[in-house]
Coordinates of C-alpha atoms in Angstrom, one line a residue:
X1 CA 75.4 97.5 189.6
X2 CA 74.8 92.8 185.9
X3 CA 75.6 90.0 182.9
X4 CA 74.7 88.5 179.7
X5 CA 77.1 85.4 179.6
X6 CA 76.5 84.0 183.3
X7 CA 74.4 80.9 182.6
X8 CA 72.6 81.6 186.1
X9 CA 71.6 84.8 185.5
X10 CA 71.6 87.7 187.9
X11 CA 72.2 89.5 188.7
X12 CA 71.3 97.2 201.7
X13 CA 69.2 98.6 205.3
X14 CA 66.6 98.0 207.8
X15 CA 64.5 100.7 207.8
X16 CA 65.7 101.6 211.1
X17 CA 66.1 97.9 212.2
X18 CA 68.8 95.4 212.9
X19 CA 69.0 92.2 210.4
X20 CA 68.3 89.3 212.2
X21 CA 70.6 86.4 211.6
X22 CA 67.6 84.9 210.0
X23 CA 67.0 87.4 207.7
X24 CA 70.7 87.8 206.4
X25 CA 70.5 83.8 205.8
X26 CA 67.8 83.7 203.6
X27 CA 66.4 80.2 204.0
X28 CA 63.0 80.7 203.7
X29 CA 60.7 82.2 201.2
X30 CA 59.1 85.4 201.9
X31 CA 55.4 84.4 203.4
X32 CA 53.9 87.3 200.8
X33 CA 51.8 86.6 198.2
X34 CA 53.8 85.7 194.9
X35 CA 51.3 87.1 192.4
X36 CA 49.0 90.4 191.2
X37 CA 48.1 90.5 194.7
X38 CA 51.4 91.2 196.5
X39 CA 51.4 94.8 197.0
X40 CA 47.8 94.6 199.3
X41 CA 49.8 91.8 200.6
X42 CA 52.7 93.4 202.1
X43 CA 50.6 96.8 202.8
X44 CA 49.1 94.1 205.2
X45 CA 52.3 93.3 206.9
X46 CA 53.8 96.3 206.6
X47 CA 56.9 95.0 205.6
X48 CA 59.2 94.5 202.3
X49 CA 62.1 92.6 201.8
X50 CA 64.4 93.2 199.7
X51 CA 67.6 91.3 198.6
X52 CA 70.9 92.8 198.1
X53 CA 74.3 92.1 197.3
X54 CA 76.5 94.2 199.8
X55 CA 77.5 96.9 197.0
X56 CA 78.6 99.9 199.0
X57 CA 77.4 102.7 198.2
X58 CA 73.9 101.4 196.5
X59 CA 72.8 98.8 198.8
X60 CA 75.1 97.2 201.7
X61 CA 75.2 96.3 205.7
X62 CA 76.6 98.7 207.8
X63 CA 77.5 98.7 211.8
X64 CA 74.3 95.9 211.6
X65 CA 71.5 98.4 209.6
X66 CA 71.3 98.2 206.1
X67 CA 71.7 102.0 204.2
X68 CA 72.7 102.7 200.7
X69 CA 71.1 104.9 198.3
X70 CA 68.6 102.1 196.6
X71 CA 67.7 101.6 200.2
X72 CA 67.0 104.8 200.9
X73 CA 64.8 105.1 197.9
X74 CA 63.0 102.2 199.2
X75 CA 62.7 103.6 202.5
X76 CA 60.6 106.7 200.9
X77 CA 58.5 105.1 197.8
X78 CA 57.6 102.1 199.7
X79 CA 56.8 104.3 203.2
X80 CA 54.6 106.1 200.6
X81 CA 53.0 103.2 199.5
X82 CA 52.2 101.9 203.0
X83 CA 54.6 100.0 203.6
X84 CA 56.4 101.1 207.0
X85 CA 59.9 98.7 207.3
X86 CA 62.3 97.2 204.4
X87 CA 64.4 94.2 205.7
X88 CA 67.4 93.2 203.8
X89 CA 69.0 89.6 202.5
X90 CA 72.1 89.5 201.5
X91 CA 73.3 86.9 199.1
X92 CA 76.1 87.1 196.0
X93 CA 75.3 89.2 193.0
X94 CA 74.8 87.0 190.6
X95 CA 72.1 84.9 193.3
X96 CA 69.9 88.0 193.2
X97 CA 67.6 87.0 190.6
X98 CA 67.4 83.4 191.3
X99 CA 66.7 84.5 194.6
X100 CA 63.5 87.0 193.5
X101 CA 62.4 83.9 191.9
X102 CA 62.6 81.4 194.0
X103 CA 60.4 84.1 196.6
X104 CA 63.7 84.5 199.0
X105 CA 62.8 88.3 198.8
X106 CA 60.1 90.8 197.3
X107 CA 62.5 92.5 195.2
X108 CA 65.7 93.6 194.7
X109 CA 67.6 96.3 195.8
X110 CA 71.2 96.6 194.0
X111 CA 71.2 99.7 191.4
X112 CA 71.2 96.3 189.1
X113 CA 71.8 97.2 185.0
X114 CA 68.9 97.0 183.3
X115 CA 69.5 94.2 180.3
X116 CA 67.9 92.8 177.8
X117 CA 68.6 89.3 178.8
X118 CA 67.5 90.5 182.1
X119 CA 64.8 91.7 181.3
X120 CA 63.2 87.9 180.2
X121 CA 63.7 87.1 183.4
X122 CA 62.4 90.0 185.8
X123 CA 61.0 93.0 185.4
X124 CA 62.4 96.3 185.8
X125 CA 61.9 99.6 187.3
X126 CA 62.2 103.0 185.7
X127 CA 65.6 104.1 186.1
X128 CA 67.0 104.8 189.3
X129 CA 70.5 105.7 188.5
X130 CA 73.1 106.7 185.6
X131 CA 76.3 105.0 185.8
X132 CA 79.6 105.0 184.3
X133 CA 82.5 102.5 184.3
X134 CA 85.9 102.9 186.0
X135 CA 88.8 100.9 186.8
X136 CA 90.9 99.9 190.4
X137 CA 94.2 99.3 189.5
X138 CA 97.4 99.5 191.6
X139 CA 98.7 102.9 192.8
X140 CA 100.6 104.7 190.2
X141 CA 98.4 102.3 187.6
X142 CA 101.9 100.9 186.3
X143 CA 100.3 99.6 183.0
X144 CA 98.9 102.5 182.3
X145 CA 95.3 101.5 182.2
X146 CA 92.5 103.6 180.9
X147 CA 89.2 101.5 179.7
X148 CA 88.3 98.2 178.5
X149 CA 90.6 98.4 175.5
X150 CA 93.2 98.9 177.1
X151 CA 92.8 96.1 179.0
X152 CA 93.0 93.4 176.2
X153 CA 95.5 95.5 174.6
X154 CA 98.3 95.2 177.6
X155 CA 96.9 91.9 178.6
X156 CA 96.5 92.9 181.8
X157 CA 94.8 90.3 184.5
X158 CA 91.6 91.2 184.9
X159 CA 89.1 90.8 188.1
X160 CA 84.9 91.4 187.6
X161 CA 82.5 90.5 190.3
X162 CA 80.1 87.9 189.0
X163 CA 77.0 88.9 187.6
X164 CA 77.8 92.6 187.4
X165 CA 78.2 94.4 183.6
X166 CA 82.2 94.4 183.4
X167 CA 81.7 90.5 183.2
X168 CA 79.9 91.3 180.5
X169 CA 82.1 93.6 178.7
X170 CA 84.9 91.6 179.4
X171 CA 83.0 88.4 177.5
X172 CA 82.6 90.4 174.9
X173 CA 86.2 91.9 174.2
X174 CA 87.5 87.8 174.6
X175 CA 88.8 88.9 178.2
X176 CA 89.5 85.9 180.3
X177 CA 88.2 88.0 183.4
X178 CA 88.7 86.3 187.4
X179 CA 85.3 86.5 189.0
X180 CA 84.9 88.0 192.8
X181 CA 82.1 87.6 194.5
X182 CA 82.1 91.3 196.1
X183 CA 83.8 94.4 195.4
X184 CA 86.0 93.9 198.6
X185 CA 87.2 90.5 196.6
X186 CA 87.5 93.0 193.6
X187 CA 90.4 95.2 195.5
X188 CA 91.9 92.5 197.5
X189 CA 93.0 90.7 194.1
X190 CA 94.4 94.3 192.9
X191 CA 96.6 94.5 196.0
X192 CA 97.8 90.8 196.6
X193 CA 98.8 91.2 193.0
X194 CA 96.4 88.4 192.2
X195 CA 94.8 91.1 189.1
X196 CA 96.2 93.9 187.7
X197 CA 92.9 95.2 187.7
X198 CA 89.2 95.4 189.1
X199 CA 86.7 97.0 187.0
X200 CA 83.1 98.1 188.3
X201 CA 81.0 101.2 188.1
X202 CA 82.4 104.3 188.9
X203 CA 80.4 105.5 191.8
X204 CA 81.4 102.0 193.8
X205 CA 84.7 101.8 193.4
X206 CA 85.5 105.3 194.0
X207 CA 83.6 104.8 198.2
X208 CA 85.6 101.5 198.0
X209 CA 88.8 103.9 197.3
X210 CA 87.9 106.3 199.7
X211 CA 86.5 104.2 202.5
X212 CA 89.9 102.0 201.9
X213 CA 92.7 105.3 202.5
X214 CA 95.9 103.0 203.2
X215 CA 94.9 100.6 200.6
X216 CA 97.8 100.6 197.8
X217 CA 95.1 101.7 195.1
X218 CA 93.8 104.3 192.8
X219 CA 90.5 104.4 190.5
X220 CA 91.1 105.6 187.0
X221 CA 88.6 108.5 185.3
X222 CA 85.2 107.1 184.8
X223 CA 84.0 106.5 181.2
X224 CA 81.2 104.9 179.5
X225 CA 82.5 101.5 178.1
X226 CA 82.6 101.0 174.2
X227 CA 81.5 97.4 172.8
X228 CA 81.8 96.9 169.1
X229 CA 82.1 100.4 168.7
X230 CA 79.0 101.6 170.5
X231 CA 78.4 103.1 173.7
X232 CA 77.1 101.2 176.6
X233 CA 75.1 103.3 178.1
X234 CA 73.8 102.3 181.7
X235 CA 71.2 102.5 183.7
X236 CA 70.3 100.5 186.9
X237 CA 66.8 99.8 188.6
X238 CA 64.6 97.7 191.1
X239 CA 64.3 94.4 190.4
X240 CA 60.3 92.6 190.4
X241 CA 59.0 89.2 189.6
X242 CA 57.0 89.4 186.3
X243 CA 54.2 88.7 187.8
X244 CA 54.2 91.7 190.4
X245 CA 52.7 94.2 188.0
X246 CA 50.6 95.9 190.6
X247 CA 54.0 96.6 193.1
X248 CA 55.8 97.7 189.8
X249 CA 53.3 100.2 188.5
X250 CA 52.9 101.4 191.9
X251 CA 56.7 102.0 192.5
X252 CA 57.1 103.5 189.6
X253 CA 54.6 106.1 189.7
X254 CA 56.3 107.5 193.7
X255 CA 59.7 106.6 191.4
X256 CA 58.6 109.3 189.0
X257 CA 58.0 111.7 191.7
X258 CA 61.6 111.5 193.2
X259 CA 63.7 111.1 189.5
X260 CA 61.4 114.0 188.4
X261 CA 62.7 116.2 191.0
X262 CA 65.8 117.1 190.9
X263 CA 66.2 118.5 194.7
X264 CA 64.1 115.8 196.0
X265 CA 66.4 112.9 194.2
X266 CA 69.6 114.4 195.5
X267 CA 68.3 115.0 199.2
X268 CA 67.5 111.2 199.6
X269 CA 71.0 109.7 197.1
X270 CA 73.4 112.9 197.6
X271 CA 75.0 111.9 201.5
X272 CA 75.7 108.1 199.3
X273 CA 78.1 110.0 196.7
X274 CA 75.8 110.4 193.9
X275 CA 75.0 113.3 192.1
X276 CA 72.9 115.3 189.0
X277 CA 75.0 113.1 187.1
X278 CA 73.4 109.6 187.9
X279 CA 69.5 111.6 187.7
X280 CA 68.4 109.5 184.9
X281 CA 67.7 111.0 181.5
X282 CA 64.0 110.9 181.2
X283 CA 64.7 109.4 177.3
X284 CA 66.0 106.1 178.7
X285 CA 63.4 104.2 179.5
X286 CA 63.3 100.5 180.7
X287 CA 61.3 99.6 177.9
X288 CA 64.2 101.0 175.5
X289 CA 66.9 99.1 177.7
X290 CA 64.9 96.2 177.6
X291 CA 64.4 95.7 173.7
X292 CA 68.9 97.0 173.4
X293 CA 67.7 100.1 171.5
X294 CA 70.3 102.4 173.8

């Protein structure tokens, strides 16, 4: 679930636990260490938090308990690291990495798109997932829509939640886009008529669609989004500080274990929707998606 153009760049539960109304505000900083040392650190408490941006079904609040399928990778590389509970903040999208930074969490959990621009920012974990791009338009899609193009082409109205990719593609293809700051925003604007259309990954807004049954709406056939005549092939991933090496190495070696496996991936991500078609390719690196040689 990210964009080049926003100036303030950015970009669910418990491990069995209710969120505390203290944890979904976010006020404070996380009392963890904030450099090398941080992964002895939160062995020590026993305790991660992550932040997360209510993006059903990667990372998102539900009956109280944040669930997902980033949370539940967490759940199993960080119990495997030591680290017994994950607790969840929730804040908007485009807050996530401001909020890493300013220590609000100890990562983030939101299948975020591993950028460039990003990538100067935070760092990155392997891959977690593949994604593709798809659009929410109104039932019967009366314009017709089919991708990005199209789009610009029909002039349609146009709804991206801020921070995530499609704001990015829509920058790009001189969209004058609306920005929501959830993908609940994203389908109310299709069906008060506010947007003709609300354009996300694939994976989200087909839960959305299908956790949503009397909503007036229907999501187009996925495809991978075409800037300037090139693919954009995506990728999402856990989000670090820079200075968090030790955490990041660490994850990424019980990361390896679980993308390495196809059985093993599925049995945590499958019940969330995903399938052999999000495994990552094991070509597409972060270090590739972090230098834009995808």
């Amino acid at each position: 679930m990210g964009t080049k153009k926003s100036r303030a760049r950015a970009i669910a539960l418990v491990a069995g636990a209710v969120l505390t109304a203290a944890t979904l505000s976010g006020c404070t900083k996380t009392d963890t260490a904030a450099g090398g040392d941080l992964l002895q650190s939160l062995k020590d408490k026993g305790t991660v938090t992550v932040g997360f941006a209510g993006e059903a079904p990667y990372s998102f609040e539900q009956n109280g308990q944040l669930t997902g399928a980033t949370v539940a990778l967490h759940r199993e590389i960080f119990r495997n690291l030591g680290i017994e509970t994950v607790e969840g903040v929730q804040t908007d999208f485009g807050a996530l990495i401001p909020g890493l930074q300013a220590q609000r969490f100890d990562a983030v959990s939101a299948g975020m798109s591993i950028l460039p621009e990003r990538c100067e920012q935070a760092a990155f974990s392997e891959p977690e997932f593949m994604y593709t791009t798809a659009l929410m338009v109104q039932k019967g899609n009366p314009l017709g829509l089919t991708d990005m193009q199209s789009i610009k082409d029909k002039g349609a109205e146009m709804a991206v939640m801020t921070g995530a990719i499609e704001s990015d593609y829509a920058t790009s293809l001189g969209i004058d886009a609306t920005q929501v700051g959830s993908p609940q925003d994203g389908m109310d604007a299709v069906t008060s008529g506010r947007s003709d259309v609300f354009a996300l990954t694939a994976i989200s807004l087909n839960w959305l669609a299908d956790h949503n049954p009397d909503a007036p709406v229907e999501v187009t056939e996925s495809f991978v989004a075409e800037i300037d005549g090139k693919p954009q092939v995506g990728a999402g991933g856990t989000v670090f500080r820079t200075d968090n090496k030790d955490l990041l190495d660490a994850y990424n070696a019980e990361l390896r274990k679980i993308t390495s496996d196809k059985d093993k991936y599925l049995s945590i991500v499958g019940e969330f929707g995903f399938t052999e078609a999000e495994l990552p390719d094991p070509e597409l690196t972060t270090a590739k998606l972090c230098a834009g040689d995808i």
